[in-house]
Amino acid sequence: FLFHGLSDQPVDEALYSIGEGLMQLLLSDDVIAMERMLMSEAESQPHLIRLFYDTGPKRMKELIAAQMAHWHRRGQLHVPDAALATELFGALIKGSAMVFQRSMGLASKPS
């Protein structure tokens, strides 16, 4: 859903839409609960963690990197290393104090 219609939007609006969608996802009750459960099982269930990562975060990063590479090829965004740009973009979102506070139970879900 994050990538629907991105080609029709200006790059800055598309990146904002992706970031907003990721924030909504990361702040959701379901994702918070799943991340807590996965963290508690990380040592005893490494295959479960790998499956989650490969089908969730890794897949999302690949889609974002592909979109950034597309914009780079079209001269709409200067990101010669789309994978690195995606990591940095994700760090802006996942590293947000809002996400951290929500995941630790220090803040309620924002409206």
Short mmCIF file of C-alpha atoms in Angstrom, two decimals, residues 6 17 30 37-38 51-52 57-58 61-62 65-67 71-72 84-85 88 91 95-96 98 101 103 106 108:
data_model
loop_
_atom_site.label_atom_id
_atom_site.label_comp_id
_atom_site.label_asym_id
_atom_site.label_seq_id
_atom_site.Cartn_x
_atom_site.Cartn_y
_atom_site.Cartn_z
CA LEU A 6 4.20 6.75 -6.19
CA SER A 17 4.02 9.24 1.96
CA ASP A 30 0.06 -5.03 16.25
CA MET A 37 7.27 -11.02 21.15
CA LEU A 38 10.04 -11.45 18.60
CA LEU A 51 11.55 -15.43 8.63
CA PHE A 52 10.00 -12.26 10.03
CA PRO A 57 11.65 -5.35 7.05
CA LYS A 58 14.00 -6.76 4.41
CA LYS A 61 13.80 -2.08 2.33
CA GLU A 62 14.13 -3.77 -1.06
CA ALA A 65 15.61 0.88 -2.53
CA ALA A 66 14.12 -0.13 -5.88
CA GLN A 67 11.97 3.00 -5.91
CA TRP A 71 14.19 7.92 -9.23
CA HIS A 72 17.98 8.05 -9.46
CA LEU A 84 22.52 2.94 1.76
CA ALA A 85 19.97 5.70 1.15
CA LEU A 88 19.49 6.05 6.27
CA ALA A 91 16.96 5.09 10.45
CA GLY A 95 15.21 5.82 15.22
CA SER A 96 12.55 8.37 16.02
CA MET A 98 8.31 8.64 19.05
CA GLN A 101 8.88 5.74 23.42
CA SER A 103 7.72 0.57 21.86
CA LEU A 106 6.26 5.39 27.51
CA SER A 108 0.40 6.18 23.70
#
